[in-house]
Amino acid sequence: MSGTGTLTLTELKLFLRDPASTIVTIALPVAIVVVFGVIAQPNGNKDPIMTYFPTMALALGLAQLALNLTPTTLAGYREKGILRRMSTTPMNPAKVLTAQLAISFGLAVAAAVMVVLVGHLGFQFTLPAHIGGFLAAFALGCTALFSVGLLVAAIAPSARVATGIGVGLFFASLVFGGVFMPAENLPPFLVRIGDFTPLGAAMQSLRASWSGTMPEPLHLAVLGAYTIVAGLAAARLFRWE
């Protein structure tokens, strides 16, 4: 196994030793689908509102992972001097970043699979009807949100500050992104703001693909823009010590 692979496996073991992280990342989205499955009893109902429940669970778990867990972990490594010490070994800090991103993306995929399977097999939520659109929305949603999370990690001097910024962005994203409440029930100006936030664009793209249509070009473009701009900014500003 390569050095990066070994490091990724080690980081994954460290992650799984923290029950709270596992619960937030995977168990919470699944629990949300179960709760709303019991309440809504979809049974194959194709009402557009039914696309809200599984996509909300996915978006919530992805936002927690990208905006809270990832930046706090990386900022903590910098604060404790782990990255600085690793820079003197063949296992350089860049490989830590690669390992963290690989784990985060893998966990996001695992959570998505669990939400789709539990929702469909357990409560007959419909499956995403536009597979290509769903994959595009999910992939771009991941890259956009992880880029924002890495930017937080880049500018935060400590894990505590990273947590504070991440939590603030997390709750703001839930309000403006149509996660707390379906977009149909939000004032139009909030929906419009949400169109230009990474979580809002991801949420609307996932809902569109779930109902059988390709996500709007605007939403995909917003996700792509966040990926490029926040990603480049994070790479430029990130400090290993």
GROMACS .gro file of C-alpha atoms in nm:
model
  241
    1MET     CA    1   0.000   0.000   0.000
    2SER     CA    2   0.129   0.349  -0.086
    3GLY     CA    3   0.215   0.604   0.179
    4THR     CA    4  -0.095   0.809   0.097
    5GLY     CA    5  -0.312   0.497   0.114
    6THR     CA    6  -0.169   0.402   0.453
    7LEU     CA    7  -0.224   0.754   0.581
    8THR     CA    8  -0.582   0.756   0.450
    9LEU     CA    9  -0.654   0.428   0.627
   10THR     CA   10  -0.503   0.562   0.950
   11GLU     CA   11  -0.702   0.884   0.930
   12LEU     CA   12  -1.020   0.683   0.865
   13LYS     CA   13  -0.956   0.473   1.176
   14LEU     CA   14  -0.907   0.790   1.380
   15PHE     CA   15  -1.232   0.930   1.242
   16LEU     CA   16  -1.429   0.616   1.320
   17ARG     CA   17  -1.301   0.619   1.679
   18ASP     CA   18  -1.505   0.935   1.732
   19PRO     CA   19  -1.868   0.815   1.756
   20ALA     CA   20  -2.004   1.170   1.732
   21SER     CA   21  -1.845   1.225   1.391
   22THR     CA   22  -1.983   0.899   1.257
   23ILE     CA   23  -2.330   0.976   1.392
   24VAL     CA   24  -2.335   1.324   1.239
   25THR     CA   25  -2.202   1.212   0.902
   26ILE     CA   26  -2.395   0.890   0.834
   27ALA     CA   27  -2.639   0.801   1.111
   28LEU     CA   28  -2.806   1.144   1.130
   29PRO     CA   29  -2.904   1.164   0.759
   30VAL     CA   30  -3.037   0.807   0.774
   31ALA     CA   31  -3.230   0.885   1.093
   32ILE     CA   32  -3.386   1.190   0.928
   33VAL     CA   33  -3.506   0.979   0.636
   34VAL     CA   34  -3.651   0.723   0.877
   35VAL     CA   35  -3.832   0.987   1.083
   36PHE     CA   36  -3.983   1.164   0.783
   37GLY     CA   37  -4.056   0.830   0.617
   38VAL     CA   38  -4.269   0.736   0.917
   39ILE     CA   39  -4.439   1.076   0.921
   40ALA     CA   40  -4.491   1.133   0.547
   41GLN     CA   41  -4.547   0.766   0.449
   42PRO     CA   42  -4.454   0.832   0.085
   43ASN     CA   43  -4.530   0.480  -0.051
   44GLY     CA   44  -4.416   0.581  -0.399
   45ASN     CA   45  -4.597   0.917  -0.390
   46LYS     CA   46  -4.449   1.135  -0.668
   47ASP     CA   47  -4.563   1.465  -0.520
   48PRO     CA   48  -4.266   1.706  -0.562
   49ILE     CA   49  -4.261   1.773  -0.187
   50MET     CA   50  -4.152   1.412  -0.135
   51THR     CA   51  -3.819   1.492  -0.300
   52TYR     CA   52  -3.749   1.734  -0.016
   53PHE     CA   53  -3.706   1.475   0.260
   54PRO     CA   54  -3.423   1.256   0.122
   55THR     CA   55  -3.240   1.551  -0.035
   56MET     CA   56  -3.266   1.746   0.289
   57ALA     CA   57  -3.108   1.454   0.474
   58LEU     CA   58  -2.827   1.434   0.218
   59ALA     CA   59  -2.765   1.809   0.224
   60LEU     CA   60  -2.762   1.822   0.604
   61GLY     CA   61  -2.505   1.545   0.635
   62LEU     CA   62  -2.287   1.689   0.358
   63ALA     CA   63  -2.292   2.036   0.513
   64GLN     CA   64  -2.195   1.898   0.855
   65LEU     CA   65  -1.905   1.708   0.703
   66ALA     CA   66  -1.778   1.987   0.478
   67LEU     CA   67  -1.837   2.295   0.694
   68ASN     CA   68  -1.784   2.158   1.046
   69LEU     CA   69  -1.583   1.837   1.068
   70THR     CA   70  -1.326   1.879   0.790
   71PRO     CA   71  -1.211   2.237   0.864
   72THR     CA   72  -1.202   2.175   1.240
   73THR     CA   73  -0.986   1.866   1.192
   74LEU     CA   74  -0.738   2.036   0.960
   75ALA     CA   75  -0.715   2.353   1.168
   76GLY     CA   76  -0.661   2.137   1.475
   77TYR     CA   77  -0.375   1.954   1.306
   78ARG     CA   78  -0.210   2.288   1.224
   79GLU     CA   79  -0.270   2.425   1.574
   80LYS     CA   80  -0.114   2.118   1.738
   81GLY     CA   81   0.191   2.132   1.510
   82ILE     CA   82   0.113   1.798   1.345
   83LEU     CA   83   0.144   1.940   0.995
   84ARG     CA   84   0.470   2.118   1.078
   85ARG     CA   85   0.623   1.800   1.218
   86MET     CA   86   0.507   1.596   0.921
   87SER     CA   87   0.671   1.843   0.682
   88THR     CA   88   1.011   1.708   0.795
   89THR     CA   89   0.918   1.351   0.697
   90PRO     CA   90   0.847   1.186   0.359
   91MET     CA   91   0.477   1.193   0.459
   92ASN     CA   92   0.435   1.563   0.381
   93PRO     CA   93   0.133   1.770   0.489
   94ALA     CA   94  -0.014   1.772   0.137
   95LYS     CA   95  -0.077   1.400   0.176
   96VAL     CA   96  -0.271   1.469   0.496
   97LEU     CA   97  -0.494   1.705   0.299
   98THR     CA   98  -0.540   1.445   0.026
   99ALA     CA   99  -0.625   1.178   0.284
  100GLN     CA  100  -0.880   1.402   0.455
  101LEU     CA  101  -1.052   1.487   0.127
  102ALA     CA  102  -1.059   1.121   0.023
  103ILE     CA  103  -1.218   1.022   0.354
  104SER     CA  104  -1.469   1.307   0.340
  105PHE     CA  105  -1.578   1.223  -0.013
  106GLY     CA  106  -1.599   0.852   0.071
  107LEU     CA  107  -1.815   0.923   0.375
  108ALA     CA  108  -2.039   1.152   0.170
  109VAL     CA  109  -2.089   0.874  -0.087
  110ALA     CA  110  -2.160   0.620   0.189
  111ALA     CA  111  -2.418   0.853   0.346
  112ALA     CA  112  -2.583   0.913   0.008
  113VAL     CA  113  -2.608   0.540  -0.064
  114MET     CA  114  -2.756   0.471   0.280
  115VAL     CA  115  -3.011   0.752   0.250
  116VAL     CA  116  -3.124   0.638  -0.095
  117LEU     CA  117  -3.146   0.269  -0.001
  118VAL     CA  118  -3.312   0.314   0.338
  119GLY     CA  119  -3.555   0.570   0.200
  120HIS     CA  120  -3.651   0.358  -0.098
  121LEU     CA  121  -3.650   0.009   0.052
  122GLY     CA  122  -3.787   0.108   0.390
  123PHE     CA  123  -4.044   0.373   0.298
  124GLN     CA  124  -4.072   0.370  -0.081
  125PHE     CA  125  -3.933   0.716  -0.139
  126THR     CA  126  -3.879   0.736  -0.512
  127LEU     CA  127  -3.526   0.690  -0.647
  128PRO     CA  128  -3.349   0.977  -0.826
  129ALA     CA  129  -3.516   0.976  -1.167
  130HIS     CA  130  -3.245   1.162  -1.358
  131ILE     CA  131  -2.930   0.965  -1.271
  132GLY     CA  132  -2.690   1.184  -1.469
  133GLY     CA  133  -2.829   1.498  -1.311
  134PHE     CA  134  -2.815   1.342  -0.965
  135LEU     CA  135  -2.451   1.239  -1.002
  136ALA     CA  136  -2.357   1.582  -1.137
  137ALA     CA  137  -2.542   1.760  -0.857
  138PHE     CA  138  -2.393   1.537  -0.588
  139ALA     CA  139  -2.037   1.558  -0.721
  140LEU     CA  140  -2.045   1.935  -0.769
  141GLY     CA  141  -2.220   1.980  -0.435
  142CYS     CA  142  -1.939   1.788  -0.266
  143THR     CA  143  -1.660   1.978  -0.441
  144ALA     CA  144  -1.824   2.317  -0.378
  145LEU     CA  145  -1.890   2.258  -0.009
  146PHE     CA  146  -1.553   2.093   0.055
  147SER     CA  147  -1.380   2.387  -0.116
  148VAL     CA  148  -1.559   2.626   0.119
  149GLY     CA  149  -1.465   2.404   0.414
  150LEU     CA  150  -1.099   2.404   0.307
  151LEU     CA  151  -1.111   2.783   0.279
  152VAL     CA  152  -1.234   2.798   0.638
  153ALA     CA  153  -0.948   2.568   0.741
  154ALA     CA  154  -0.703   2.788   0.550
  155ILE     CA  155  -0.793   3.112   0.726
  156ALA     CA  156  -0.880   2.983   1.076
  157PRO     CA  157  -0.585   3.012   1.318
  158SER     CA  158  -0.719   2.741   1.549
  159ALA     CA  159  -0.969   2.457   1.568
  160ARG     CA  160  -1.196   2.668   1.788
  161VAL     CA  161  -1.210   2.949   1.534
  162ALA     CA  162  -1.264   2.698   1.251
  163THR     CA  163  -1.554   2.549   1.447
  164GLY     CA  164  -1.707   2.892   1.506
  165ILE     CA  165  -1.684   2.995   1.141
  166GLY     CA  166  -1.805   2.655   1.023
  167VAL     CA  167  -2.106   2.654   1.255
  168GLY     CA  168  -2.201   3.005   1.144
  169LEU     CA  169  -2.180   2.909   0.778
  170PHE     CA  170  -2.365   2.585   0.848
  171PHE     CA  171  -2.672   2.745   1.004
  172ALA     CA  172  -2.677   3.032   0.753
  173SER     CA  173  -2.667   2.773   0.475
  174LEU     CA  174  -2.956   2.579   0.627
  175VAL     CA  175  -3.171   2.893   0.641
  176PHE     CA  176  -3.093   3.026   0.294
  177GLY     CA  177  -3.043   2.689   0.125
  178GLY     CA  178  -3.394   2.552   0.158
  179VAL     CA  179  -3.290   2.286   0.409
  180PHE     CA  180  -3.477   2.400   0.720
  181MET     CA  181  -3.791   2.433   0.509
  182PRO     CA  182  -3.883   2.339   0.150
  183ALA     CA  183  -3.820   2.612  -0.104
  184GLU     CA  184  -4.193   2.609  -0.189
  185ASN     CA  185  -4.268   2.746   0.158
  186LEU     CA  186  -3.997   3.013   0.167
  187PRO     CA  187  -4.035   3.378   0.066
  188PRO     CA  188  -3.917   3.429  -0.295
  189PHE     CA  189  -3.625   3.652  -0.191
  190LEU     CA  190  -3.487   3.376   0.035
  191VAL     CA  191  -3.516   3.124  -0.247
  192ARG     CA  192  -3.329   3.364  -0.477
  193ILE     CA  193  -3.052   3.409  -0.222
  194GLY     CA  194  -3.034   3.033  -0.180
  195ASP     CA  195  -2.979   2.991  -0.554
  196PHE     CA  196  -2.639   3.153  -0.508
  197THR     CA  197  -2.525   2.961  -0.198
  198PRO     CA  198  -2.342   2.627  -0.235
  199LEU     CA  199  -2.585   2.436  -0.016
  200GLY     CA  200  -2.891   2.598  -0.174
  201ALA     CA  201  -2.770   2.527  -0.527
  202ALA     CA  202  -2.685   2.169  -0.430
  203MET     CA  203  -3.022   2.117  -0.263
  204GLN     CA  204  -3.221   2.248  -0.559
  205SER     CA  205  -3.008   2.049  -0.805
  206LEU     CA  206  -3.061   1.728  -0.609
  207ARG     CA  207  -3.436   1.786  -0.588
  208ALA     CA  208  -3.458   1.855  -0.960
  209SER     CA  209  -3.272   1.536  -1.050
  210TRP     CA  210  -3.479   1.338  -0.800
  211SER     CA  211  -3.797   1.449  -0.973
  212GLY     CA  212  -3.661   1.356  -1.316
  213THR     CA  213  -3.526   1.679  -1.464
  214MET     CA  214  -3.174   1.799  -1.525
  215PRO     CA  215  -3.061   2.053  -1.264
  216GLU     CA  216  -3.081   2.415  -1.373
  217PRO     CA  217  -2.763   2.544  -1.543
  218LEU     CA  218  -2.756   2.832  -1.296
  219HIS     CA  219  -2.730   2.598  -0.998
  220LEU     CA  220  -2.459   2.386  -1.159
  221ALA     CA  221  -2.269   2.699  -1.259
  222VAL     CA  222  -2.290   2.831  -0.901
  223LEU     CA  223  -2.152   2.503  -0.766
  224GLY     CA  224  -1.873   2.505  -1.023
  225ALA     CA  225  -1.787   2.865  -0.939
  226TYR     CA  226  -1.763   2.790  -0.566
  227THR     CA  227  -1.544   2.490  -0.642
  228ILE     CA  228  -1.301   2.696  -0.848
  229VAL     CA  229  -1.297   3.023  -0.653
  230ALA     CA  230  -1.303   2.882  -0.299
  231GLY     CA  231  -1.069   2.598  -0.396
  232LEU     CA  232  -0.808   2.832  -0.546
  233ALA     CA  233  -0.840   3.070  -0.251
  234ALA     CA  234  -0.794   2.782  -0.005
  235ALA     CA  235  -0.485   2.660  -0.192
  236ARG     CA  236  -0.335   3.010  -0.194
  237LEU     CA  237  -0.410   3.093   0.170
  238PHE     CA  238  -0.356   2.753   0.330
  239ARG     CA  239  -0.062   2.740   0.572
  240TRP     CA  240   0.084   2.422   0.709
  241GLU     CA  241   0.208   2.592   1.029
   0.00000   0.00000   0.00000
